[in-house]
Short mmCIF file of C-alpha atoms in Angstrom, two decimals:
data_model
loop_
_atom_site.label_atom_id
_atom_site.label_comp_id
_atom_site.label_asym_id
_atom_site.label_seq_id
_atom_site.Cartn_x
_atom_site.Cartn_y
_atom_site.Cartn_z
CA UNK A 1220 -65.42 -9.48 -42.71
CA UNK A 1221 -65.30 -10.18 -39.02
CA UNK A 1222 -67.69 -7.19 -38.28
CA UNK A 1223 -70.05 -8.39 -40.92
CA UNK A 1224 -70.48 -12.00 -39.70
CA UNK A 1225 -70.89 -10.26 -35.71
CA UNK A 1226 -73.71 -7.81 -37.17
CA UNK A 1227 -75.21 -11.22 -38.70
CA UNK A 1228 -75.02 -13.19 -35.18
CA UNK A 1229 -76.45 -10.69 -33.07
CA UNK A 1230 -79.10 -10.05 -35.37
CA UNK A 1231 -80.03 -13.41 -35.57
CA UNK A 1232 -80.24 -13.54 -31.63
CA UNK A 1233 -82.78 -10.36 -31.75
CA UNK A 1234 -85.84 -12.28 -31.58
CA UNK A 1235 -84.78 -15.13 -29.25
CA UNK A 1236 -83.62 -12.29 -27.02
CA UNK A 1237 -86.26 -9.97 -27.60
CA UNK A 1238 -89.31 -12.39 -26.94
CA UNK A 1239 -87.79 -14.66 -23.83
CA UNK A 1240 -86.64 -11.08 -22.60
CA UNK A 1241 -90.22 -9.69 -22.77
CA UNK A 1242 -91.50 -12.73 -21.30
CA UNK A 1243 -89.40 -12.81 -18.60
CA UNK A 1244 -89.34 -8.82 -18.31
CA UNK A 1245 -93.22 -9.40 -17.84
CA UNK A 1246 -93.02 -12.39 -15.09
CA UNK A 1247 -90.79 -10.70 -12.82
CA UNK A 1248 -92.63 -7.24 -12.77
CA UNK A 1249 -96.16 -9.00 -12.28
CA UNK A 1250 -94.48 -10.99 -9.41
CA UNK A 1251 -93.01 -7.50 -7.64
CA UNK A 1252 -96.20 -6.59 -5.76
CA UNK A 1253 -97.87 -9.81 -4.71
CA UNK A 1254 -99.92 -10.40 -1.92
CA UNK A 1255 -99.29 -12.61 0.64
CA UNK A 1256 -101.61 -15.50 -0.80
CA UNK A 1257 -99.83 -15.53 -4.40
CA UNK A 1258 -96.53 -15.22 -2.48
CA UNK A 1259 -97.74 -18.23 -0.40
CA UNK A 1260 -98.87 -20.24 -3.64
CA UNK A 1261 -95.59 -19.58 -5.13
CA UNK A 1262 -93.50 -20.03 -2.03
CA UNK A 1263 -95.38 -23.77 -1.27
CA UNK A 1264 -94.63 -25.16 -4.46
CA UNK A 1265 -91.25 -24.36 -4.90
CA UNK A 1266 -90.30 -25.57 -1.15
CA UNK A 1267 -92.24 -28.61 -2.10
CA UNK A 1268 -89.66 -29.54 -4.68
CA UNK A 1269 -86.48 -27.40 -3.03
CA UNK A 1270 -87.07 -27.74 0.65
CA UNK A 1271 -84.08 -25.32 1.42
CA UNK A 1272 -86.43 -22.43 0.04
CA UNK A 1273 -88.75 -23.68 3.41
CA UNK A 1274 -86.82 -21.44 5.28
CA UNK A 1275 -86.95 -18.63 3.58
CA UNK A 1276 -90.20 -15.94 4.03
CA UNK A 1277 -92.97 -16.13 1.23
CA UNK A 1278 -93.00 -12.58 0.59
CA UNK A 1279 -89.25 -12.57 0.28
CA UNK A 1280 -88.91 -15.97 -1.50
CA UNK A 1281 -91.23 -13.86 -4.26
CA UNK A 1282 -89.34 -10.60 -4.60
CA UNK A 1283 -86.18 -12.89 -5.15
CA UNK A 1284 -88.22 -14.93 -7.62
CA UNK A 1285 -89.08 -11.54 -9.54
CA UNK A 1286 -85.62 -9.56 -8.88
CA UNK A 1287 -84.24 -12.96 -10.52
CA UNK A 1288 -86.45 -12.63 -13.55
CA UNK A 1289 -85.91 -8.84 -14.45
CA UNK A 1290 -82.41 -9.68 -13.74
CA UNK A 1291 -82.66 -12.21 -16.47
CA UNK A 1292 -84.47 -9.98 -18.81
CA UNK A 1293 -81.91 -7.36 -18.28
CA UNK A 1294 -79.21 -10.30 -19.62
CA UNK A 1295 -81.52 -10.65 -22.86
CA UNK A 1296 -82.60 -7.01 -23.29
CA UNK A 1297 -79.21 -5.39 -23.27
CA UNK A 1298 -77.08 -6.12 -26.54
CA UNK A 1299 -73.73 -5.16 -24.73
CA UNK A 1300 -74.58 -8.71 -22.65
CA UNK A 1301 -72.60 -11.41 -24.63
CA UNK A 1302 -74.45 -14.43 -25.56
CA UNK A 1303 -73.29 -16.59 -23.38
CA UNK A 1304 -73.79 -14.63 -20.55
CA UNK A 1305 -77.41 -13.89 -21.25
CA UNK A 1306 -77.80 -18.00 -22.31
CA UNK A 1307 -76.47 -19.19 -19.58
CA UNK A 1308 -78.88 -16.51 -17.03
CA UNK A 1309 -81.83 -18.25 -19.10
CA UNK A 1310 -80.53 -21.96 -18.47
CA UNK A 1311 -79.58 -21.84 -15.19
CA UNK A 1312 -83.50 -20.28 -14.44
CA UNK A 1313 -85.17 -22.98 -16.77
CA UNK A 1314 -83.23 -25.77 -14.81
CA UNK A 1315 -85.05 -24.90 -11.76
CA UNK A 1316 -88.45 -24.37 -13.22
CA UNK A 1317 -87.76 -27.78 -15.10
CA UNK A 1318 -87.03 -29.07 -11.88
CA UNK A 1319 -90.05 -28.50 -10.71
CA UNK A 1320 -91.75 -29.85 -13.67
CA UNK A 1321 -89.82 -33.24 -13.24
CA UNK A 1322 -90.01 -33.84 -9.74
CA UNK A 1323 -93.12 -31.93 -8.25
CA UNK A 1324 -96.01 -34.73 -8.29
CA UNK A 1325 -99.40 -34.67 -10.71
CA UNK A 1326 -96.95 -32.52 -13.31
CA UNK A 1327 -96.37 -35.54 -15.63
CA UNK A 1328 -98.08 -38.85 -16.64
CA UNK A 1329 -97.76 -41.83 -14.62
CA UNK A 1330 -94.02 -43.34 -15.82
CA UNK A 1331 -93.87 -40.66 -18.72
CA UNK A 1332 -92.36 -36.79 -19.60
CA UNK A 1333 -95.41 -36.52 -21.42
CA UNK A 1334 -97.35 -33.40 -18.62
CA UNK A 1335 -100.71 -33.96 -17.07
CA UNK A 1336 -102.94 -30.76 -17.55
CA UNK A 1337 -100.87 -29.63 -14.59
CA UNK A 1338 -98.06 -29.78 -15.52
CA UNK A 1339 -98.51 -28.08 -18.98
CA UNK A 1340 -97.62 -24.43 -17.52
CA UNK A 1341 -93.74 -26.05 -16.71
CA UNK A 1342 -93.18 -28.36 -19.27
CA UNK A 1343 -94.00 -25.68 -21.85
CA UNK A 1344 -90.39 -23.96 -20.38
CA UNK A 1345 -88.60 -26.24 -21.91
CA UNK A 1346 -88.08 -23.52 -24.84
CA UNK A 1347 -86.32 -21.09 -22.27
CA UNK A 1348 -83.93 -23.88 -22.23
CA UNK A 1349 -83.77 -24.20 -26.00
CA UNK A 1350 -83.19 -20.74 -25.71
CA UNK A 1351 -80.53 -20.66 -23.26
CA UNK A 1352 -78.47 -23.26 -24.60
CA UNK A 1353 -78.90 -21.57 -27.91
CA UNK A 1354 -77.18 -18.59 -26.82
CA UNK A 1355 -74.61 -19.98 -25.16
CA UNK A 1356 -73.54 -22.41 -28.16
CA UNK A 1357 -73.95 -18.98 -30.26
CA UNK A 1358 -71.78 -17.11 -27.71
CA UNK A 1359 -69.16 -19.81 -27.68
CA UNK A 1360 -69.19 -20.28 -31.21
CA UNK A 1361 -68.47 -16.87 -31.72
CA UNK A 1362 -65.25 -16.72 -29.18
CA UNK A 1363 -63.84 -19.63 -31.20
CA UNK A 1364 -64.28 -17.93 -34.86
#
């Protein structure tokens, strides 16, 4: 009986892990190879929001940025990663793009959550936290049955 209700919570986490996985998966290996002017765009925006990243190098701040996301989608991709585990990879990354969202001016409407044009591209992440907490309530759940 406990087998058969494990078989039936993995298998409902297939396509939450499958798709954020792939779209992850896909972010982090189109991010490997930039040039110096994406790595720049990338690296100015998130310093403007998490000045600590100022110090670090543009080209390195990206192939952290990317290692991070195939790390991720290695979290989602590989069944033998519990839940948790792989939910709490995907909150802990959609916390810091949501971050951005929230505090990186012209992202959101004057006094509102509600995103400018902007700010559409971030605000959209707030599935990856749906996601993320997802797992990790499914993860937890499952430690407690």
């Amino acid at each position: 009986m406990a087998v058969g209700r494990a078989w039936r919570s993995a298998a409902r986490q297939v396509p939450l892990r499958l798709t954020a996985g792939a779209f992850f998966l896909n972010s982090g290996l189109s991010k490997r190879d930039a040039d110096d002017a994406t790595a720049e765009g990338f690296h100015q925006f998130a310093a403007g929001t998490y000045p600590f990243l100022g110090k670090v190098d543009a080209q390195r701040f990206v192939r952290l940025l990317s290692a991070g996301e195939v790390a991720v989608a290695a979290t989602l991709l590989l069944p033998v990663v519990p839940a948790a585990v792989a939910g709490t990879a995907v909150t802990a990354f959609s916390v810091g793009t949501l971050g951005l969202y929230l505090r990186t001016p012209g992202m959101r409407q004057e006094g509102s959550l509600r995103p400018t044009e902007q700010g559409i591209s971030l605000a959209k992440d707030v599935w990856i936290l749906g996601i993320g907490l997802s797992l990790i309530a499914e993860g937890l759940q499952r430690k407690h049955r």
